[in-house]
């Protein structure tokens, strides 16, 4: 209501149906208030408000950067731990394999030695047995000659009726028997 | 009836109280325009200070708003004026917030649009262009005039190009101020006219049947005007940044 009255009182004094935005009478007043208002705004923003926002954003940025750096550090530590663990595991595996191989070799060597000893033992026994066989054979062949002499002596005595001398028969048997068979 | 739907009436300045004092022939008097400006400054300052009062690492709503505004204007300045343009960031931020709040305040019912007065937008544009000129000469001296002479040009071409560059430079504050002023003025006039149609048609008997048509248009225009209000503030800030870029890097 006050609006219309002031507007109408203003009307005859300043503008005769003038378009208000182009009414140059009001320019000075508007410029002054604009300068005051915008100047105050600029000072408040540049000196107070914006530095505060910038500080907050800066702090957050630093915090995030710190956290990221710490995360990266922790990750590298974890990686190192994993690497150490894997190395230890590989070492343990290698060691286990070495022990297993060593044991296997030792056992194989032991078995080999025992086998060899057994073989040598068996060889000795075999040789002895062979020798015994040869002895038995020789002895048996000796007996064969005695029997041949006795038999020849008895046969000649029955046929001829006369007893030959033992040496003669022995010599005859010796001639008749091939040398190899006597041996 | 005709007085009621006068679309120009909304731009009338209203004096509040008696003139405070006189400077020369100009009487200094509080008007609704000055109250809107003071209110806008107060609102911006309160929001900025309350939003940053908590200084919390994880922002609340108000702090988010403040940070979004800050980052938005900062990215505009960075992309248009470059990183060294950040020394003008307080100026661009103040301009953007001032124009934005005043544009939006004009969208209030019975509101007054301060930016629909060309003297206001012209003053802001002159402020920008003076900043460009003064800073340009302070930083680069006479080399700042290289702005008008693209390097690597044949002297004959310069005869044609320099006047074009000078005219384009001079037209910058004009286009900057007229763009904002005209958008605000035309939008509010259009709104008022269509809203006036609704009233007129309702008062014209049978014609009242088609009154929803201008009403729908007025609603659509209101949405458009909100867009324009925000967009023009952004355009003002972006163009300011681009012009400041010339002050920082006058070479083409």
Coordinates of C-alpha atoms in Angstrom, one line a residue:
Chain A
X1 CA 0.0 0.0 0.0
X2 CA 2.9 2.3 0.9
X3 CA 4.3 1.0 -2.3
X4 CA 1.6 2.5 -4.5
X5 CA 1.6 5.8 -2.7
X6 CA 5.3 6.3 -2.9
X7 CA 5.3 5.2 -6.5
X8 CA 2.6 7.6 -7.3
X9 CA 4.1 10.5 -5.5
X10 CA 7.4 9.7 -7.2
X11 CA 5.6 9.7 -10.6
X12 CA 5.1 13.4 -11.3
X13 CA 8.4 14.5 -9.8
X14 CA 10.8 12.2 -11.6
X15 CA 9.4 10.2 -14.5
X16 CA 6.6 10.9 -16.8
X17 CA 5.7 7.2 -17.5
X18 CA 9.5 6.6 -17.8
X19 CA 10.7 3.0 -18.1
X20 CA 12.1 2.5 -14.6
X21 CA 15.2 0.5 -15.5
X22 CA 16.3 3.4 -17.8
X23 CA 15.4 6.1 -15.4
X24 CA 18.7 7.8 -14.9
X25 CA 17.6 9.7 -11.8
X26 CA 17.8 6.5 -9.8
X27 CA 21.3 5.5 -11.1
X28 CA 23.4 7.4 -8.5
X29 CA 21.5 6.0 -5.6
X30 CA 21.5 2.5 -7.0
X31 CA 25.2 2.6 -7.8
X32 CA 26.0 3.7 -4.2
X33 CA 24.0 0.9 -2.7
X34 CA 25.5 -1.6 -5.1
X35 CA 29.0 -0.4 -4.3
X36 CA 28.3 -0.7 -0.6
X37 CA 26.6 -4.1 -0.8
X38 CA 29.0 -5.7 -3.4
X39 CA 32.0 -4.2 -1.7
X40 CA 30.9 -5.7 1.7
X41 CA 30.2 -9.0 0.0
X42 CA 33.6 -9.1 -1.7
X43 CA 35.4 -8.3 1.5
X44 CA 33.4 -10.8 3.5
X45 CA 34.0 -13.5 0.9
X46 CA 37.7 -12.9 0.2
X47 CA 38.7 -12.3 3.8
X48 CA 36.5 -14.5 5.8
X49 CA 34.3 -17.0 4.0
X50 CA 36.4 -18.4 1.2
X51 CA 39.6 -18.9 3.2
X52 CA 37.5 -20.9 5.6
X53 CA 36.1 -23.1 2.9
X54 CA 39.6 -23.4 1.3
X55 CA 41.0 -24.5 4.7
X56 CA 38.3 -27.1 5.1
X57 CA 38.9 -28.5 1.6
X58 CA 42.7 -28.4 2.1
X59 CA 42.4 -30.2 5.4
X60 CA 40.2 -32.9 3.8
X61 CA 42.5 -33.2 0.8
X62 CA 45.5 -33.6 3.1
X63 CA 43.7 -36.1 5.2
X64 CA 42.7 -38.1 2.2
X65 CA 46.2 -38.0 0.8
X66 CA 47.6 -39.1 4.2
X67 CA 45.2 -41.9 4.5
X68 CA 46.0 -43.0 0.9
X69 CA 49.7 -42.9 1.7
X70 CA 49.2 -44.9 4.8
X71 CA 47.1 -47.4 2.9
X72 CA 49.9 -47.7 0.3
X73 CA 52.4 -48.2 3.1
X74 CA 50.3 -50.9 4.7
X75 CA 49.8 -52.6 1.4
X76 CA 53.6 -52.6 0.7
X77 CA 54.1 -54.1 4.2
X78 CA 51.5 -56.7 3.5
X79 CA 53.2 -57.5 0.2
X80 CA 56.5 -57.8 1.9
X81 CA 55.0 -60.1 4.5
X82 CA 53.4 -62.3 1.8
X83 CA 56.7 -62.4 0.0
X84 CA 58.6 -63.4 3.1
X85 CA 56.0 -66.1 3.9
X86 CA 56.2 -67.4 0.4
X87 CA 60.0 -67.5 0.6
X88 CA 59.9 -69.3 3.9
X89 CA 57.5 -71.8 2.4
X90 CA 59.7 -72.4 -0.6
X91 CA 62.7 -72.8 1.7
X92 CA 60.9 -75.2 3.8
X93 CA 59.8 -77.2 0.8
X94 CA 63.3 -77.2 -0.6
X95 CA 64.7 -78.3 2.8
X96 CA 62.1 -81.1 3.1
X97 CA 62.9 -82.3 -0.4
X98 CA 66.6 -82.3 0.5
X99 CA 66.0 -84.2 3.6
X100 CA 63.8 -86.7 1.8
X101 CA 66.4 -87.1 -1.0
X102 CA 69.2 -87.5 1.5
X103 CA 67.3 -90.1 3.5
X104 CA 66.4 -91.9 0.3
X105 CA 70.0 -92.0 -0.8
X106 CA 71.2 -93.2 2.6
X107 CA 68.7 -95.9 2.7
X108 CA 69.5 -97.0 -0.9
X109 CA 73.2 -97.0 0.0
X110 CA 72.6 -99.1 3.1
X111 CA 70.4 -101.6 1.2
X112 CA 73.1 -101.7 -1.5
X113 CA 75.8 -102.4 1.0
X114 CA 73.8 -105.1 2.7
X115 CA 72.9 -106.7 -0.6
X116 CA 76.6 -106.6 -1.6
X117 CA 77.7 -108.2 1.7
X118 CA 75.1 -110.8 1.3
X119 CA 76.2 -111.5 -2.3
X120 CA 79.8 -111.8 -1.2
X121 CA 78.8 -114.1 1.6
X122 CA 76.8 -116.2 -0.9
X123 CA 79.8 -116.2 -3.3
X124 CA 82.0 -117.6 -0.6
X125 CA 79.5 -120.2 0.4
X126 CA 79.0 -121.1 -3.3
X127 CA 82.7 -121.5 -3.9
X128 CA 82.9 -123.7 -0.8
X129 CA 80.1 -125.9 -1.9
X130 CA 81.6 -126.2 -5.4
X131 CA 84.9 -127.1 -3.8
X132 CA 83.1 -129.7 -1.7
X133 CA 81.4 -131.1 -4.8
X134 CA 84.7 -131.3 -6.6
X135 CA 86.3 -133.0 -3.6
X136 CA 83.4 -135.5 -3.3
X137 CA 83.7 -136.2 -7.0
X138 CA 87.4 -136.8 -6.8
X139 CA 87.0 -139.0 -3.8
X140 CA 84.2 -140.9 -5.6
X141 CA 86.4 -141.3 -8.7
X142 CA 89.2 -142.7 -6.5
X143 CA 86.8 -145.3 -5.1
X144 CA 85.7 -146.2 -8.6
X145 CA 89.4 -147.1 -9.4
X146 CA 89.7 -149.3 -6.3
X147 CA 86.4 -151.0 -7.2
X148 CA 87.6 -151.5 -10.8
X149 CA 90.9 -153.1 -9.6
X150 CA 89.1 -155.4 -7.2
X151 CA 86.5 -156.4 -9.8
X152 CA 89.2 -157.0 -12.4
X153 CA 91.2 -159.1 -9.9
X154 CA 88.1 -161.2 -9.0
X155 CA 87.1 -161.7 -12.7
X156 CA 90.6 -162.7 -13.8
X157 CA 90.9 -165.1 -10.8
X158 CA 87.5 -166.8 -11.7
X159 CA 88.3 -167.0 -15.4
X160 CA 91.9 -168.0 -15.3
X161 CA 91.9 -169.7 -11.9
X162 CA 95.1 -167.9 -11.0
X163 CA 95.5 -164.8 -9.0
X164 CA 97.3 -161.9 -10.8
X165 CA 99.5 -159.6 -8.9
X166 CA 97.7 -156.5 -7.7
X167 CA 100.2 -154.1 -9.4
X168 CA 99.6 -155.6 -12.8
X169 CA 95.9 -155.2 -12.5
X170 CA 96.2 -151.7 -11.2
X171 CA 98.4 -150.8 -14.1
X172 CA 95.9 -152.4 -16.5
X173 CA 93.0 -150.6 -15.0
X174 CA 95.1 -147.4 -15.2
X175 CA 95.5 -147.9 -18.9
X176 CA 91.9 -148.8 -19.5
X177 CA 90.5 -145.8 -17.7
X178 CA 90.9 -142.5 -19.5
X179 CA 92.9 -140.1 -17.5
X180 CA 90.1 -137.5 -17.5
X181 CA 87.6 -139.8 -15.8
X182 CA 90.0 -140.7 -13.0
X183 CA 90.5 -137.1 -12.3
Chain B
X1 CA -7.8 -2.9 -14.6
X2 CA -5.1 -1.7 -16.9
X3 CA -3.2 -0.4 -13.9
X4 CA -3.3 -3.8 -12.3
X5 CA -1.6 -5.7 -15.1
X6 CA 0.9 -3.0 -15.9
X7 CA 4.0 -5.3 -16.6
X8 CA 6.4 -2.5 -16.0
X9 CA 5.2 -1.6 -12.6
X10 CA 7.2 -4.4 -10.9
X11 CA 10.5 -2.7 -11.9
X12 CA 9.6 0.6 -10.2
X13 CA 11.9 1.5 -7.4
X14 CA 10.2 2.2 -4.1
X15 CA 11.7 4.6 -1.6
X16 CA 11.6 3.5 2.0
X17 CA 11.6 6.3 4.5
X18 CA 13.1 9.7 4.0
X19 CA 16.3 10.4 2.0
X20 CA 19.3 9.8 4.3
X21 CA 21.5 12.5 2.8
X22 CA 22.5 14.0 -0.5
X23 CA 25.7 13.7 -2.4
X24 CA 25.8 16.5 -4.9
X25 CA 22.4 16.4 -6.7
X26 CA 21.8 12.7 -5.9
X27 CA 19.7 11.9 -2.9
X28 CA 20.7 8.8 -1.1
X29 CA 17.6 6.9 0.0
X30 CA 16.9 3.3 1.0
X31 CA 14.9 1.6 -1.7
X32 CA 13.6 -2.0 -2.0
X33 CA 16.4 -2.6 -4.4
X34 CA 19.0 -1.7 -1.8
X35 CA 17.2 -3.8 0.7
X36 CA 17.4 -6.8 -1.6
X37 CA 21.1 -6.2 -2.2
X38 CA 21.8 -5.9 1.5
X39 CA 19.6 -9.0 2.1
X40 CA 21.4 -11.0 -0.5
X41 CA 24.8 -10.1 1.0
X42 CA 23.5 -11.0 4.4
X43 CA 22.1 -14.3 3.2
X44 CA 25.2 -15.3 1.3
X45 CA 27.4 -14.4 4.3
X46 CA 25.3 -16.2 6.8
X47 CA 25.1 -19.4 4.7
X48 CA 28.9 -19.3 4.0
X49 CA 29.7 -18.7 7.7
X50 CA 27.2 -21.2 9.1
X51 CA 28.2 -23.8 6.5
X52 CA 31.9 -23.5 7.5
X53 CA 31.3 -23.1 11.2
X54 CA 31.5 -26.9 11.9
X55 CA 34.7 -27.3 9.8
X56 CA 33.8 -31.0 9.8
X57 CA 35.7 -33.5 7.8
X58 CA 32.5 -35.1 6.6
X59 CA 30.3 -32.2 5.6
X60 CA 26.7 -31.7 6.7
X61 CA 24.0 -30.4 4.5
X62 CA 24.9 -26.7 4.7
X63 CA 28.6 -27.3 4.5
X64 CA 28.0 -29.5 1.5
X65 CA 26.1 -26.7 -0.2
X66 CA 28.9 -24.2 0.6
X67 CA 31.5 -26.7 -0.7
X68 CA 29.6 -27.4 -3.8
X69 CA 29.3 -23.7 -4.6
X70 CA 32.9 -23.2 -3.9
X71 CA 34.0 -26.1 -6.0
X72 CA 31.6 -25.2 -8.8
X73 CA 32.9 -21.6 -9.1
X74 CA 36.5 -22.7 -8.6
X75 CA 36.3 -25.2 -11.4
X76 CA 34.7 -22.6 -13.7
X77 CA 37.5 -20.2 -12.9
X78 CA 40.2 -22.9 -13.3
X79 CA 38.8 -24.1 -16.7
X80 CA 38.2 -20.6 -18.1
X81 CA 40.9 -18.5 -16.6
X82 CA 43.6 -21.1 -15.8
X83 CA 45.2 -21.9 -12.5
X84 CA 46.8 -18.5 -12.1
X85 CA 43.2 -17.1 -12.5
X86 CA 42.5 -18.4 -9.0
X87 CA 43.7 -15.0 -7.6
X88 CA 40.4 -13.6 -9.1
X89 CA 38.4 -16.4 -7.5
X90 CA 36.9 -14.2 -4.7
X91 CA 35.8 -11.7 -7.3
X92 CA 34.1 -14.3 -9.5
X93 CA 32.6 -16.1 -6.6
X94 CA 31.2 -12.9 -5.2
X95 CA 29.8 -11.9 -8.6
X96 CA 28.3 -15.4 -9.1
X97 CA 26.6 -15.6 -5.7
X98 CA 25.4 -12.0 -5.8
X99 CA 23.8 -12.3 -9.3
X100 CA 22.5 -15.8 -8.5
X101 CA 20.8 -14.8 -5.2
X102 CA 19.4 -11.6 -6.7
X103 CA 18.1 -13.4 -9.8
X104 CA 16.4 -16.0 -7.6
X105 CA 15.1 -13.5 -5.2
X106 CA 13.3 -11.9 -8.1
X107 CA 11.4 -15.1 -8.6
X108 CA 9.7 -14.8 -5.3
X109 CA 6.0 -13.7 -5.6
X110 CA 5.9 -9.9 -5.3
X111 CA 9.7 -10.0 -5.5
X112 CA 11.8 -7.3 -7.0
X113 CA 14.6 -8.2 -9.4
X114 CA 17.6 -6.0 -8.8
X115 CA 19.4 -7.4 -11.8
X116 CA 16.6 -6.2 -14.1
X117 CA 18.0 -2.6 -13.8
X118 CA 20.7 -2.1 -16.3
X119 CA 22.7 0.3 -14.1
X120 CA 23.3 -2.7 -11.7
X121 CA 24.4 -5.1 -14.4
X122 CA 26.4 -2.4 -16.2
X123 CA 28.2 -1.5 -13.0
X124 CA 29.1 -5.2 -12.4
X125 CA 30.3 -5.5 -16.1
X126 CA 32.4 -2.3 -15.8
X127 CA 33.9 -3.7 -12.6
X128 CA 34.9 -6.8 -14.5
X129 CA 36.3 -5.0 -17.5
X130 CA 38.2 -2.5 -15.3
X131 CA 39.7 -5.4 -13.4
X132 CA 40.8 -6.9 -16.7
X133 CA 42.3 -3.6 -18.0
X134 CA 44.0 -2.5 -14.7
X135 CA 45.4 -5.9 -13.9
X136 CA 46.5 -6.5 -17.6
X137 CA 48.4 -3.2 -17.7
X138 CA 49.9 -3.8 -14.2
X139 CA 51.1 -7.3 -15.0
X140 CA 52.1 -6.9 -18.6
X141 CA 52.5 -3.2 -19.2
X142 CA 52.2 -2.2 -22.8
X143 CA 52.4 -5.8 -23.9
X144 CA 48.8 -6.1 -22.7
X145 CA 47.9 -4.2 -25.9
X146 CA 49.1 -7.3 -27.8
X147 CA 45.6 -8.5 -26.9
X148 CA 44.4 -6.5 -29.9
X149 CA 47.1 -7.7 -32.3
X150 CA 47.2 -11.4 -32.9
X151 CA 50.8 -12.5 -33.3
X152 CA 52.2 -13.8 -36.6
X153 CA 49.9 -11.7 -38.7
X154 CA 50.8 -9.8 -41.8
X155 CA 50.9 -6.0 -41.1
X156 CA 48.2 -5.4 -43.7
X157 CA 45.9 -7.9 -41.9
X158 CA 46.6 -6.1 -38.6
X159 CA 45.0 -2.9 -40.1
X160 CA 41.8 -4.8 -40.4
X161 CA 42.1 -7.0 -37.4
X162 CA 43.1 -4.5 -34.7
X163 CA 39.8 -2.4 -35.1
X164 CA 37.8 -5.7 -35.0
X165 CA 39.6 -6.8 -31.8
X166 CA 39.1 -3.3 -30.2
X167 CA 35.4 -3.3 -31.0
X168 CA 35.0 -6.9 -29.7
X169 CA 36.8 -5.9 -26.5
X170 CA 34.6 -2.8 -26.0
X171 CA 31.5 -4.7 -26.7
X172 CA 32.3 -7.2 -23.9
X173 CA 31.0 -5.1 -21.0
X174 CA 28.0 -4.1 -23.0
X175 CA 27.1 -7.6 -23.9
X176 CA 27.9 -8.8 -20.4
X177 CA 25.5 -6.3 -18.8
X178 CA 22.8 -6.3 -21.5
X179 CA 22.6 -10.1 -21.6
X180 CA 21.8 -10.3 -17.9
X181 CA 19.6 -7.3 -17.7
X182 CA 17.6 -8.2 -20.8
X183 CA 17.1 -11.8 -19.7
X184 CA 15.8 -10.8 -16.4
X185 CA 13.7 -7.9 -17.7
X186 CA 12.1 -9.8 -20.6
X187 CA 11.4 -12.9 -18.5
X188 CA 9.6 -11.0 -15.8
X189 CA 7.6 -8.9 -18.3
X190 CA 6.6 -12.0 -20.2
X191 CA 5.5 -13.7 -16.9
X192 CA 3.5 -10.7 -15.9
X193 CA 1.8 -10.4 -19.2
X194 CA 0.7 -14.0 -19.3
X195 CA -0.4 -13.9 -15.7
X196 CA -2.3 -10.7 -16.6
X197 CA -4.0 -12.5 -19.5
X198 CA -5.4 -15.0 -17.0
X199 CA -6.9 -12.2 -14.9
X200 CA -8.2 -10.4 -17.9
X201 CA -9.8 -13.5 -19.4
X202 CA -11.4 -14.5 -16.2
X203 CA -13.0 -11.1 -16.0
X204 CA -14.2 -11.2 -19.6
X205 CA -17.2 -13.6 -19.1
X206 CA -17.2 -16.5 -21.6
X207 CA -13.6 -15.9 -22.6
X208 CA -12.7 -17.2 -19.1
X209 CA -12.9 -20.7 -20.6
X210 CA -9.6 -20.3 -22.3
X211 CA -7.9 -18.7 -19.3
X212 CA -6.1 -22.0 -18.4
X213 CA -4.0 -21.6 -21.6
X214 CA -2.1 -18.5 -20.5
X215 CA -2.0 -20.0 -17.0
X216 CA -0.2 -23.1 -18.3
X217 CA 2.2 -20.8 -20.2
X218 CA 2.8 -18.8 -17.1
X219 CA 3.7 -21.9 -15.2
X220 CA 6.0 -23.1 -18.0
X221 CA 7.6 -19.7 -18.1
X222 CA 8.1 -19.7 -14.4
X223 CA 10.1 -22.9 -14.7
X224 CA 12.1 -21.4 -17.6
X225 CA 12.7 -18.3 -15.6
X226 CA 14.3 -20.3 -12.8
X227 CA 16.5 -21.9 -15.3
X228 CA 17.4 -18.5 -16.8
X229 CA 18.1 -17.1 -13.3
X230 CA 20.6 -19.7 -12.5
X231 CA 22.0 -19.9 -16.1
X232 CA 22.6 -16.2 -16.4
X233 CA 24.5 -16.1 -13.1
X234 CA 26.7 -19.0 -14.4
X235 CA 27.1 -17.3 -17.8
X236 CA 28.2 -14.1 -16.0
X237 CA 30.7 -15.9 -13.9
X238 CA 32.1 -17.9 -16.9
X239 CA 32.4 -14.9 -19.1
X240 CA 34.1 -13.0 -16.3
X241 CA 36.6 -15.8 -16.0
X242 CA 37.2 -15.8 -19.8
X243 CA 37.8 -12.1 -19.8
X244 CA 40.1 -12.4 -16.8
X245 CA 42.1 -15.0 -18.8
X246 CA 42.9 -12.2 -21.3
X247 CA 44.3 -10.1 -18.5
X248 CA 46.5 -13.0 -17.4
X249 CA 47.6 -14.2 -20.9
X250 CA 47.1 -11.3 -23.3
X251 CA 48.8 -13.1 -26.2
X252 CA 46.6 -14.9 -28.7

